[in-house]
Amino acid sequence: MRGTGKGRIFIVGTGPGSIGHITPYAMKALRESDVIAGYGTYLDLIRELIKDKEVVSTGMTRETERCRRAVELAATGRTVSVVSGGDPGIYAMAGLVLEIVKKQSEDSRTDIHIEVVPGISALNACASRLGAPLMHDFASISLSDRLTPWELIEKRLDAAAAADFAIVLYNPKSRGRTRQINRAVEIISRHRLPETPVGIVKGAMRENEKIIITDLGNMLEHDIDMQTTVIIGNSNTFSWNSLMITPRGYESKYSI
Amino acid sequence: MRGTGKGRIFIVGTGPGSIGHITPYAMKALRESDVIAGYGTYLDLIRELIKDKEVVSTGMTRETERCRRAVELAATGRTVSVVSGGDPGIYAMAGLVLEIVKKQSEDSRTDIHIEVVPGISALNACASRLGAPLMHDFASISLSDRLTPWELIEKRLDAAAAADFAIVLYNPKSRGRTRQINRAVEIISRHRLPETPVGIVKGAMRENEKIIITDLGNMLEHDIDMQTTVIIGNSNTFSWNSLMITPRGYESKYSI
């Protein structure tokens, strides 16, 4: 994507968690890399592909340190892949790496070739497992208030629900963050009926995959955690035969 | 995804338009199929892969007819892939096919195995080409009012802009639909500065790819058409070195 120096960084999405959903282009980037940087769990999936590579791996919370190290290595002329599960461009590593490159190039005029290689994100993967919940306009909202004021998240939930967007909830709940999902359901319920279909997908396309179709009134009875993505239908979404379907238009303007 | 009969339908996403971004799983579905149904342009991309297959191809506007034919063929016990560019689950074929299967199974108790195979959608592809514009919450809105009342689209534009979502615009303009994008900019500008970064991507990852980074105040001076996806930053998005970056949080809670 620019850069005349020898060093290269690929920011690579490995998709939902099965080798069959990693694009050939992402595979190529990994193969061409001298160094692979990533969080342990994501690297496990591609262990076989990267067995002859140098690996920079740290825990989930030390991602800034890991990305900084990746950029430093690229600045020495090496080819480095920073690996994200899903799509690096959606709530993942692309932004952080670019911010670090920006800072380092201001400090030291580093000149690195950077390329973001997209992957199948959780929203694409989970939607596919549920049927067709995202056929119409949708909003994607993370319930993590670690780096975002909770008031803004509430405002977004309310706005998205009021304007009849289908809603994808990322990071719905973690061990230390349990109330947010309850509050989200409360806010969305101001604008949407308890019967509104809701899909809950845990570990999409992994061995432990679990898919639940429920509704807004009952969704909190189900198991939701950090590995879960939740999709809430719009006012036209219906469920049929364990599938969740959002029609592609309103007003029955089309006949099937 | 259920179905005990012999017939199968894969609803397959072929990604943004280069073979390197089609997942191995999607390739496998195409290989296993007897029949491929799709719009001409999308089939061109995979011509080599499907040369020994029976093909059901019709123009873009006759997609309902094409999907109905695909479902009928699957009901006779054949394996059929319905092909979408991008991700079939985002403004594409998944919903229509499932609605037709539902209708036909109610009429005649058809029993088909259905599987949606996700692909890299325009929003993932375009975001990757622009840098990292979707690192935080975003809303996806189609400006096509063919099947959706324009008032609802306006309401969504206003809600998304007011709640500081990054905004992805699908179908921004076509030959017969030219005013909508002007109106969208007007509405979004109520809540966002003219300096807000905007990315315009035409033909992402195709030979004719064209990437423009501009801002809300100047975006209408650029070429926008049906092949274009537009991404408008949130209040924190900045551009640097022909890249568009949305930080992953607010309040500088993290240091790089």
Short mmCIF file of C-alpha atoms in Angstrom, two decimals:
data_model
loop_
_atom_site.label_atom_id
_atom_site.label_comp_id
_atom_site.label_asym_id
_atom_site.label_seq_id
_atom_site.Cartn_x
_atom_site.Cartn_y
_atom_site.Cartn_z
CA MET A 1 0.00 0.00 0.00
CA ARG A 2 3.01 2.37 -0.26
CA GLY A 3 6.51 2.45 1.18
CA THR A 4 9.71 2.25 -0.79
CA GLY A 5 11.83 0.55 1.87
CA LYS A 6 12.53 -3.15 1.94
CA GLY A 7 10.52 -3.89 5.07
CA ARG A 8 6.95 -5.07 4.76
CA ILE A 9 4.04 -5.56 7.11
CA PHE A 10 0.99 -7.59 6.22
CA ILE A 11 -1.91 -7.22 8.63
CA VAL A 12 -3.64 -10.52 7.99
CA GLY A 13 -7.12 -11.76 8.85
CA THR A 14 -7.38 -15.49 9.45
CA GLY A 15 -11.16 -15.56 9.52
CA PRO A 16 -13.48 -17.21 12.02
CA GLY A 17 -11.29 -20.12 13.02
CA SER A 18 -11.11 -22.84 10.42
CA ILE A 19 -8.43 -23.17 7.76
CA GLY A 20 -11.14 -23.49 5.07
CA HIS A 21 -12.11 -19.87 5.57
CA ILE A 22 -8.64 -18.28 5.24
CA THR A 23 -8.24 -16.71 1.79
CA PRO A 24 -5.42 -17.81 -0.53
CA TYR A 25 -4.13 -14.23 -0.44
CA ALA A 26 -3.83 -14.35 3.36
CA MET A 27 -2.05 -17.72 3.11
CA LYS A 28 0.38 -16.21 0.62
CA ALA A 29 1.14 -13.30 2.95
CA LEU A 30 1.88 -15.73 5.80
CA ARG A 31 4.11 -17.85 3.57
CA GLU A 32 6.09 -14.83 2.40
CA SER A 33 6.70 -13.59 5.93
CA ASP A 34 9.87 -14.06 7.96
CA VAL A 35 8.11 -13.20 11.21
CA ILE A 36 4.57 -13.83 12.45
CA ALA A 37 3.15 -11.74 15.29
CA GLY A 38 -0.09 -12.69 16.98
CA TYR A 39 -2.05 -13.74 19.99
CA GLY A 40 -1.56 -17.39 20.96
CA THR A 41 -5.09 -18.60 20.23
CA TYR A 42 -5.10 -17.20 16.69
CA LEU A 43 -1.67 -18.67 15.99
CA ASP A 44 -2.78 -22.16 17.02
CA LEU A 45 -5.13 -22.26 14.03
CA ILE A 46 -2.28 -21.67 11.59
CA ARG A 47 0.43 -23.54 13.53
CA GLU A 48 1.14 -25.84 10.61
CA LEU A 49 1.56 -22.94 8.17
CA ILE A 50 4.01 -21.03 10.29
CA LYS A 51 6.15 -23.75 11.83
CA ASP A 52 9.36 -22.51 10.18
CA LYS A 53 8.78 -18.84 11.05
CA GLU A 54 10.01 -16.65 13.85
CA VAL A 55 7.05 -15.93 16.11
CA VAL A 56 6.30 -12.87 18.24
CA SER A 57 3.54 -13.96 20.58
CA THR A 58 2.28 -12.29 23.72
CA GLY A 59 -0.93 -12.39 25.73
CA MET A 60 -4.10 -10.67 24.54
CA THR A 61 -3.62 -7.62 26.73
CA ARG A 62 -0.10 -6.92 25.50
CA GLU A 63 -1.14 -6.36 21.90
CA THR A 64 0.37 -2.87 21.67
CA GLU A 65 3.77 -4.22 22.65
CA ARG A 66 3.43 -7.04 20.10
CA CYS A 67 2.48 -4.67 17.27
CA ARG A 68 5.29 -2.27 18.19
CA ARG A 69 7.78 -5.13 18.00
CA ALA A 70 6.33 -6.18 14.62
CA VAL A 71 6.79 -2.68 13.21
CA GLU A 72 10.36 -2.50 14.55
CA LEU A 73 11.21 -5.79 12.86
CA ALA A 74 9.72 -4.61 9.55
CA ALA A 75 11.77 -1.42 9.83
CA THR A 76 14.94 -3.55 9.78
CA GLY A 77 13.94 -4.83 6.33
CA ARG A 78 12.09 -8.00 7.24
CA THR A 79 8.64 -9.16 6.12
CA VAL A 80 6.26 -9.42 9.05
CA SER A 81 2.65 -10.62 9.28
CA VAL A 82 0.55 -9.36 12.16
CA VAL A 83 -2.23 -11.92 12.50
CA SER A 84 -5.79 -11.18 13.64
CA GLY A 85 -8.66 -13.60 13.94
CA GLY A 86 -11.61 -12.52 11.78
CA ASP A 87 -10.94 -9.41 9.72
CA PRO A 88 -8.07 -7.19 10.92
CA GLY A 89 -10.12 -4.18 9.79
CA ILE A 90 -13.07 -4.75 12.12
CA TYR A 91 -12.34 -4.17 15.83
CA ALA A 92 -8.92 -5.73 15.35
CA MET A 93 -5.25 -5.01 14.64
CA ALA A 94 -5.19 -2.86 11.47
CA GLY A 95 -5.72 0.48 13.20
CA LEU A 96 -3.25 -0.14 16.00
CA VAL A 97 -0.49 -1.20 13.61
CA LEU A 98 -1.09 1.83 11.37
CA GLU A 99 -1.04 4.17 14.36
CA ILE A 100 2.27 2.69 15.46
CA VAL A 101 3.75 2.96 11.96
CA LYS A 102 2.63 6.58 11.85
CA LYS A 103 4.27 7.34 15.19
CA GLN A 104 7.50 5.53 14.35
CA SER A 105 7.77 7.12 10.93
CA GLU A 106 7.37 10.54 12.50
CA ASP A 107 10.09 9.71 15.03
CA SER A 108 12.57 8.07 12.70
CA ARG A 109 11.34 8.26 9.11
CA THR A 110 10.73 4.53 8.90
CA ASP A 111 9.51 3.57 5.44
CA ILE A 112 7.58 0.32 5.40
CA HIS A 113 5.27 -1.24 2.82
CA ILE A 114 1.96 -1.92 4.58
CA GLU A 115 -0.91 -4.05 3.39
CA VAL A 116 -4.13 -4.97 5.13
CA VAL A 117 -5.35 -8.41 4.02
CA PRO A 118 -9.05 -8.76 4.82
CA GLY A 119 -10.61 -11.86 6.36
CA ILE A 120 -14.07 -13.25 7.06
CA SER A 121 -15.08 -11.27 10.14
CA ALA A 122 -17.26 -12.51 12.98
CA LEU A 123 -20.22 -10.64 11.57
CA ASN A 124 -19.96 -12.37 8.20
CA ALA A 125 -19.33 -15.78 9.76
CA CYS A 126 -22.10 -15.56 12.35
CA ALA A 127 -24.62 -14.18 9.87
CA SER A 128 -23.93 -17.13 7.56
CA ARG A 129 -24.50 -19.63 10.36
CA LEU A 130 -27.79 -18.00 11.32
CA GLY A 131 -29.21 -17.84 7.81
CA ALA A 132 -29.59 -14.29 6.47
CA PRO A 133 -30.01 -11.78 9.29
CA LEU A 134 -27.98 -8.97 7.62
CA MET A 135 -29.78 -8.61 4.31
CA HIS A 136 -30.66 -5.02 5.11
CA ASP A 137 -28.99 -2.07 6.86
CA PHE A 138 -27.24 -2.95 10.10
CA ALA A 139 -25.14 -1.43 12.86
CA SER A 140 -22.19 -3.06 14.54
CA ILE A 141 -21.63 -2.13 18.18
CA SER A 142 -19.04 -3.36 20.67
CA LEU A 143 -20.24 -3.50 24.26
CA SER A 144 -16.71 -3.20 25.61
CA ASP A 145 -16.37 0.06 27.53
CA ARG A 146 -12.68 -0.38 28.18
CA LEU A 147 -11.73 2.33 25.66
CA THR A 148 -15.13 3.90 24.96
CA PRO A 149 -17.39 5.81 27.36
CA TRP A 150 -20.44 3.73 28.25
CA GLU A 151 -22.74 6.73 27.62
CA LEU A 152 -21.71 6.75 23.96
CA ILE A 153 -22.35 3.02 23.64
CA GLU A 154 -25.83 3.54 25.11
CA LYS A 155 -26.46 6.36 22.67
CA ARG A 156 -25.50 4.12 19.76
CA LEU A 157 -27.69 1.25 20.96
CA ASP A 158 -30.64 3.59 21.23
CA ALA A 159 -30.02 5.24 17.85
CA ALA A 160 -29.57 1.92 16.04
CA ALA A 161 -32.67 0.39 17.60
CA ALA A 162 -34.82 3.47 16.94
CA ALA A 163 -33.83 3.61 13.26
CA ASP A 164 -34.62 -0.11 12.79
CA PHE A 165 -31.10 -1.28 12.00
CA ALA A 166 -30.38 -4.97 12.51
CA ILE A 167 -27.74 -4.89 15.28
CA VAL A 168 -24.55 -6.92 15.63
CA LEU A 169 -23.13 -6.93 19.17
CA TYR A 170 -19.42 -7.61 19.50
CA ASN A 171 -17.83 -8.30 22.92
CA PRO A 172 -21.23 -8.74 24.55
CA LYS A 173 -19.88 -9.99 27.87
CA SER A 174 -16.69 -11.01 29.61
CA ARG A 175 -15.79 -12.34 33.03
CA GLY A 176 -15.30 -8.83 34.36
CA ARG A 177 -18.03 -7.19 32.31
CA THR A 178 -21.44 -8.70 32.83
CA ARG A 179 -24.06 -5.94 33.17
CA GLN A 180 -23.63 -4.31 29.76
CA ILE A 181 -25.58 -6.93 27.83
CA ASN A 182 -28.56 -6.58 30.19
CA ARG A 183 -28.57 -2.85 29.74
CA ALA A 184 -28.26 -3.24 25.95
CA VAL A 185 -31.34 -5.48 25.83
CA GLU A 186 -33.22 -2.95 27.96
CA ILE A 187 -32.37 -0.10 25.57
CA ILE A 188 -33.12 -2.03 22.39
CA SER A 189 -36.43 -3.21 23.89
CA ARG A 190 -37.64 0.41 23.99
CA HIS A 191 -37.93 0.21 20.22
CA ARG A 192 -38.32 -3.43 19.36
CA LEU A 193 -40.80 -6.17 20.33
CA PRO A 194 -39.83 -9.04 22.68
CA GLU A 195 -40.57 -11.40 19.78
CA THR A 196 -37.80 -9.88 17.62
CA PRO A 197 -35.57 -12.77 16.50
CA VAL A 198 -32.08 -12.90 18.00
CA GLY A 199 -29.20 -15.12 16.98
CA ILE A 200 -26.43 -16.06 19.40
CA VAL A 201 -23.33 -17.65 17.90
CA LYS A 202 -20.45 -18.90 19.98
CA GLY A 203 -17.20 -20.05 18.36
CA ALA A 204 -18.50 -19.75 14.79
CA MET A 205 -16.99 -22.43 12.53
CA ARG A 206 -14.89 -23.87 15.33
CA GLU A 207 -15.19 -27.25 16.96
CA ASN A 208 -17.13 -25.83 19.89
CA GLU A 209 -19.58 -23.89 17.70
CA LYS A 210 -22.97 -23.29 19.29
CA ILE A 211 -25.84 -21.59 17.48
CA ILE A 212 -29.00 -20.42 19.19
CA ILE A 213 -32.02 -18.72 17.63
CA THR A 214 -34.11 -17.04 20.30
CA ASP A 215 -35.78 -13.65 20.70
CA LEU A 216 -35.18 -10.34 22.43
CA GLY A 217 -37.41 -11.26 25.36
CA ASN A 218 -35.55 -14.49 26.09
CA MET A 219 -32.00 -13.96 24.90
CA LEU A 220 -30.54 -13.31 28.35
CA GLU A 221 -31.42 -16.83 29.45
CA HIS A 222 -28.73 -18.16 27.12
CA ASP A 223 -25.01 -18.53 27.58
CA ILE A 224 -23.17 -15.44 26.27
CA ASP A 225 -19.44 -14.77 26.66
CA MET A 226 -16.41 -13.16 24.98
CA GLN A 227 -16.42 -15.78 22.22
CA THR A 228 -20.03 -14.94 21.36
CA THR A 229 -21.48 -12.62 18.74
CA VAL A 230 -25.13 -11.59 19.01
CA ILE A 231 -27.30 -10.49 16.08
CA ILE A 232 -30.63 -8.78 16.76
CA GLY A 233 -33.10 -8.61 13.89
CA ASN A 234 -34.87 -5.51 12.59
CA SER A 235 -38.66 -5.12 12.79
CA ASN A 236 -39.11 -7.28 9.67
CA THR A 237 -36.80 -10.16 10.61
CA PHE A 238 -38.47 -13.54 11.07
CA SER A 239 -37.28 -16.96 12.09
CA TRP A 240 -38.15 -20.13 10.24
CA ASN A 241 -36.84 -23.65 10.56
CA SER A 242 -33.99 -22.59 12.90
CA LEU A 243 -32.97 -19.84 10.54
CA MET A 244 -33.11 -16.08 10.96
CA ILE A 245 -34.10 -14.12 7.85
CA THR A 246 -34.22 -10.35 7.33
CA PRO A 247 -36.07 -9.51 4.12
CA ARG A 248 -34.14 -7.34 1.69
CA GLY A 249 -36.80 -4.69 1.50
CA TYR A 250 -39.91 -3.28 3.08
CA GLU A 251 -43.46 -3.00 1.82
CA SER A 252 -43.45 -6.35 0.01
CA LYS A 253 -42.34 -4.60 -3.14
CA TYR A 254 -40.96 -7.85 -4.43
CA SER A 255 -42.66 -11.20 -4.86
CA ILE A 256 -40.92 -14.49 -4.42
CA MET B 1 -27.63 -26.44 7.74
CA ARG B 2 -30.50 -29.01 7.95
CA GLY B 3 -32.43 -30.95 5.38
CA THR B 4 -32.47 -34.69 5.03
CA GLY B 5 -33.12 -34.82 1.29
CA LYS B 6 -30.46 -35.39 -1.30
CA GLY B 7 -30.60 -31.92 -2.84
CA ARG B 8 -28.23 -29.24 -1.65
CA ILE B 9 -27.90 -25.52 -2.10
CA PHE B 10 -24.74 -23.63 -1.30
CA ILE B 11 -25.13 -19.86 -1.27
CA VAL B 12 -21.56 -18.89 -1.99
CA GLY B 13 -19.71 -15.59 -1.64
CA THR B 14 -16.89 -15.07 -4.13
CA GLY B 15 -15.51 -11.97 -2.43
CA PRO B 16 -14.54 -8.63 -3.94
CA GLY B 17 -13.45 -9.83 -7.34
CA SER B 18 -10.11 -11.55 -7.37
CA ILE B 19 -9.55 -15.29 -7.11
CA GLY B 20 -7.05 -14.72 -4.26
CA HIS B 21 -9.84 -13.61 -1.99
CA ILE B 22 -12.21 -16.58 -2.46
CA THR B 23 -11.99 -18.94 0.52
CA PRO B 24 -11.02 -22.60 0.04
CA TYR B 25 -14.39 -23.54 1.49
CA ALA B 26 -16.21 -21.53 -1.18
CA MET B 27 -14.03 -23.15 -3.87
CA LYS B 28 -14.94 -26.56 -2.50
CA ALA B 29 -18.66 -25.76 -2.64
CA LEU B 30 -18.33 -24.69 -6.29
CA ARG B 31 -16.37 -27.84 -7.15
CA GLU B 32 -18.96 -30.09 -5.53
CA SER B 33 -21.84 -28.46 -7.37
CA ASP B 34 -23.59 -29.80 -10.46
CA VAL B 35 -25.17 -26.45 -11.24
CA ILE B 36 -23.97 -22.87 -10.75
CA ALA B 37 -26.49 -20.01 -10.68
CA GLY B 38 -25.38 -16.40 -10.78
CA TYR B 39 -25.23 -13.04 -12.43
CA GLY B 40 -22.92 -12.89 -15.47
CA THR B 41 -20.32 -10.52 -14.03
CA TYR B 42 -19.78 -12.61 -10.90
CA LEU B 43 -19.51 -15.79 -12.95
CA ASP B 44 -16.79 -14.31 -15.17
CA LEU B 45 -14.45 -14.22 -12.19
CA ILE B 46 -14.80 -17.95 -11.60
CA ARG B 47 -15.18 -18.99 -15.25
CA GLU B 48 -12.21 -21.34 -15.05
CA LEU B 49 -13.54 -23.07 -11.93
CA ILE B 50 -16.97 -23.78 -13.35
CA LYS B 51 -16.27 -24.62 -16.96
CA ASP B 52 -17.64 -28.17 -16.67
CA LYS B 53 -20.80 -27.13 -14.80
CA GLU B 54 -24.33 -26.44 -15.90
CA VAL B 55 -24.90 -22.70 -15.54
CA VAL B 56 -28.10 -20.79 -14.75
CA SER B 57 -27.33 -17.19 -15.60
CA THR B 58 -29.70 -14.28 -16.06
CA GLY B 59 -29.40 -10.50 -15.87
CA MET B 60 -29.09 -8.67 -12.55
CA THR B 61 -32.77 -7.71 -12.41
CA ARG B 62 -34.00 -11.25 -12.88
CA GLU B 63 -32.39 -12.56 -9.71
CA THR B 64 -35.63 -13.86 -8.21
CA GLU B 65 -36.23 -16.03 -11.25
CA ARG B 66 -32.65 -17.31 -11.11
CA CYS B 67 -32.87 -18.22 -7.43
CA ARG B 68 -36.24 -19.89 -7.91
CA ARG B 69 -34.75 -22.05 -10.67
CA ALA B 70 -31.78 -22.91 -8.42
CA VAL B 71 -34.09 -24.06 -5.64
CA GLU B 72 -36.17 -26.14 -8.08
CA LEU B 73 -33.04 -27.87 -9.35
CA ALA B 74 -31.87 -28.63 -5.81
CA ALA B 75 -35.30 -30.06 -5.04
CA THR B 76 -34.71 -32.68 -7.77
CA GLY B 77 -31.68 -33.93 -5.82
CA ARG B 78 -28.90 -31.94 -7.45
CA THR B 79 -26.20 -29.84 -5.78
CA VAL B 80 -26.52 -26.20 -6.71
CA SER B 81 -24.36 -23.17 -5.88
CA VAL B 82 -25.97 -19.76 -6.00
CA VAL B 83 -23.08 -17.35 -6.42
CA SER B 84 -22.92 -13.80 -5.05
CA GLY B 85 -20.09 -11.34 -5.31
CA GLY B 86 -18.86 -10.24 -1.88
CA ASP B 87 -20.63 -11.97 1.00
CA PRO B 88 -24.02 -13.54 0.18
CA GLY B 89 -25.15 -12.54 3.67
CA ILE B 90 -24.74 -8.76 3.21
CA TYR B 91 -27.22 -7.14 0.81
CA ALA B 92 -26.98 -10.20 -1.42
CA MET B 93 -28.54 -13.57 -2.27
CA ALA B 94 -28.79 -15.47 1.04
CA GLY B 95 -32.10 -13.98 2.15
CA LEU B 96 -33.83 -14.32 -1.19
CA VAL B 97 -32.83 -17.97 -1.58
CA LEU B 98 -33.99 -18.80 1.96
CA GLU B 99 -37.29 -17.03 1.39
CA ILE B 100 -37.84 -19.05 -1.77
CA VAL B 101 -36.92 -22.31 -0.03
CA LYS B 102 -39.38 -21.44 2.73
CA LYS B 103 -42.16 -20.76 0.25
CA GLN B 104 -41.48 -23.88 -1.80
CA SER B 105 -41.22 -26.11 1.25
CA GLU B 106 -44.58 -24.82 2.47
CA ASP B 107 -46.09 -25.53 -0.95
CA SER B 108 -44.55 -28.92 -1.57
CA ARG B 109 -42.56 -30.04 1.46
CA THR B 110 -39.26 -29.71 -0.36
CA ASP B 111 -36.41 -30.79 1.87
CA ILE B 112 -33.08 -29.32 0.85
CA HIS B 113 -29.77 -29.03 2.67
CA ILE B 114 -28.85 -25.33 2.69
CA GLU B 115 -25.54 -23.76 3.55
CA VAL B 116 -24.48 -20.13 3.39
CA VAL B 117 -20.75 -19.85 2.64
CA PRO B 118 -19.49 -16.41 3.66
CA GLY B 119 -17.19 -14.27 1.56
CA ILE B 120 -15.16 -11.08 1.92
CA SER B 121 -17.84 -8.41 1.56
CA ALA B 122 -17.40 -4.97 0.02
CA LEU B 123 -17.17 -3.42 3.46
CA ASN B 124 -14.27 -5.66 4.49
CA ALA B 125 -12.49 -5.26 1.15
CA CYS B 126 -12.90 -1.50 0.90
CA ALA B 127 -11.93 -0.93 4.53
CA SER B 128 -8.72 -2.90 3.96
CA ARG B 129 -7.82 -0.80 0.91
CA LEU B 130 -8.41 2.44 2.83
CA GLY B 131 -6.34 1.50 5.88
CA ALA B 132 -8.42 1.02 9.02
CA PRO B 133 -11.64 3.07 8.90
CA LEU B 134 -13.82 0.47 10.69
CA MET B 135 -11.88 -0.05 13.91
CA HIS B 136 -14.84 1.17 15.93
CA ASP B 137 -18.64 0.90 15.76
CA PHE B 138 -20.09 1.43 12.31
CA ALA B 139 -23.38 1.40 10.44
CA SER B 140 -23.93 0.00 6.98
CA ILE B 141 -26.61 1.75 4.92
CA SER B 142 -27.74 1.13 1.34
CA LEU B 143 -28.89 4.25 -0.50
CA SER B 144 -31.05 2.22 -2.87
CA ASP B 145 -34.69 3.12 -2.33
CA ARG B 146 -35.96 0.52 -4.77
CA LEU B 147 -37.31 -1.70 -1.97
CA THR B 148 -37.02 0.63 1.05
CA PRO B 149 -38.86 3.90 1.69
CA TRP B 150 -36.51 6.86 1.31
CA GLU B 151 -37.78 8.36 4.60
CA LEU B 152 -36.44 5.34 6.50
CA ILE B 153 -33.07 5.62 4.78
CA GLU B 154 -32.92 9.30 5.79
CA LYS B 155 -33.80 8.39 9.35
CA ARG B 156 -30.98 5.86 9.45
CA LEU B 157 -28.44 8.29 8.00
CA ASP B 158 -29.39 10.85 10.62
CA ALA B 159 -29.32 8.36 13.50
CA ALA B 160 -25.98 6.88 12.48
CA ALA B 161 -24.37 10.29 12.03
CA ALA B 162 -25.75 11.65 15.31
CA ALA B 163 -24.48 8.66 17.30
CA ASP B 164 -20.98 8.98 15.77
CA PHE B 165 -20.94 5.67 13.91
CA ALA B 166 -18.49 5.36 11.05
CA ILE B 167 -20.81 4.89 8.06
CA VAL B 168 -20.51 2.52 5.10
CA LEU B 169 -22.68 3.49 2.13
CA TYR B 170 -23.64 0.69 -0.26
CA ASN B 171 -25.27 1.45 -3.64
CA PRO B 172 -24.47 5.15 -3.35
CA LYS B 173 -25.52 6.03 -6.88
CA SER B 174 -26.66 4.48 -10.15
CA ARG B 175 -27.55 5.81 -13.56
CA GLY B 176 -31.17 6.24 -12.56
CA ARG B 177 -30.54 7.22 -8.95
CA THR B 178 -28.34 10.25 -8.58
CA ARG B 179 -29.78 12.60 -5.92
CA GLN B 180 -29.61 10.23 -2.95
CA ILE B 181 -25.90 10.62 -2.32
CA ASN B 182 -26.22 14.44 -2.24
CA ARG B 183 -29.00 14.20 0.29
CA ALA B 184 -27.00 11.68 2.36
CA VAL B 185 -24.04 14.07 2.56
CA GLU B 186 -26.39 16.89 3.58
CA ILE B 187 -27.86 14.81 6.42
CA ILE B 188 -24.53 13.48 7.69
CA SER B 189 -23.09 17.03 7.59
CA ARG B 190 -25.60 18.11 10.23
CA HIS B 191 -23.57 16.08 12.71
CA ARG B 192 -20.08 15.84 11.29
CA LEU B 193 -17.45 18.39 10.19
CA PRO B 194 -16.61 18.99 6.50
CA GLU B 195 -13.06 17.82 7.35
CA THR B 196 -14.28 14.33 8.32
CA PRO B 197 -12.23 11.83 6.27
CA VAL B 198 -14.10 9.92 3.58
CA GLY B 199 -12.87 6.97 1.54
CA ILE B 200 -14.27 6.19 -1.89
CA VAL B 201 -13.40 2.79 -3.33
CA LYS B 202 -14.41 1.70 -6.79
CA GLY B 203 -13.91 -1.88 -7.97
CA ALA B 204 -11.99 -2.97 -4.86
CA MET B 205 -9.32 -5.56 -5.70
CA ARG B 206 -10.25 -5.60 -9.37
CA GLU B 207 -8.19 -4.41 -12.31
CA ASN B 208 -10.00 -1.09 -12.45
CA GLU B 209 -9.64 -0.42 -8.70
CA LYS B 210 -9.66 3.27 -7.76
CA ILE B 211 -9.13 4.51 -4.22
CA ILE B 212 -9.73 8.08 -3.12
CA ILE B 213 -9.27 9.59 0.32
CA THR B 214 -11.14 12.88 0.58
CA ASP B 215 -13.44 14.50 3.13
CA LEU B 216 -17.12 15.08 3.69
CA GLY B 217 -16.96 18.60 2.31
CA ASN B 218 -15.38 17.53 -0.98
CA MET B 219 -16.54 13.97 -1.57
CA LEU B 220 -19.22 14.87 -4.12
CA GLU B 221 -16.59 16.19 -6.51
CA HIS B 222 -15.40 12.62 -7.07
CA ASP B 223 -16.66 9.90 -9.34
CA ILE B 224 -19.19 7.67 -7.54
CA ASP B 225 -21.27 4.93 -9.15
CA MET B 226 -22.85 1.49 -8.53
CA GLN B 227 -19.44 -0.17 -8.31
CA THR B 228 -18.40 2.23 -5.55
CA THR B 229 -18.50 1.86 -1.77
CA VAL B 230 -18.13 4.95 0.39
CA ILE B 231 -16.86 4.96 3.98
CA ILE B 232 -17.34 8.06 6.13
CA GLY B 233 -15.22 8.34 9.28
CA ASN B 234 -16.46 9.02 12.79
CA SER B 235 -15.50 12.18 14.70
CA ASN B 236 -12.12 10.66 15.65
CA THR B 237 -11.09 9.34 12.23
CA PHE B 238 -8.00 10.92 10.71
CA SER B 239 -6.16 10.54 7.45
CA TRP B 240 -2.42 10.10 7.18
CA ASN B 241 -0.22 9.20 4.25
CA SER B 242 -3.21 8.33 2.01
CA LEU B 243 -4.67 6.12 4.69
CA MET B 244 -7.84 6.52 6.73
CA ILE B 245 -7.59 5.48 10.37
CA THR B 246 -10.32 5.30 13.00
CA PRO B 247 -8.81 4.88 16.48
CA ARG B 248 -10.09 1.90 18.41
CA GLY B 249 -11.17 3.96 21.38
CA TYR B 250 -11.92 7.40 22.66
CA GLU B 251 -10.27 9.54 25.33
CA SER B 252 -6.74 8.43 24.52
CA LYS B 253 -7.11 5.65 27.05
CA TYR B 254 -4.36 3.74 25.33
CA SER B 255 -0.85 4.82 24.44
CA ILE B 256 0.99 3.66 21.37
#
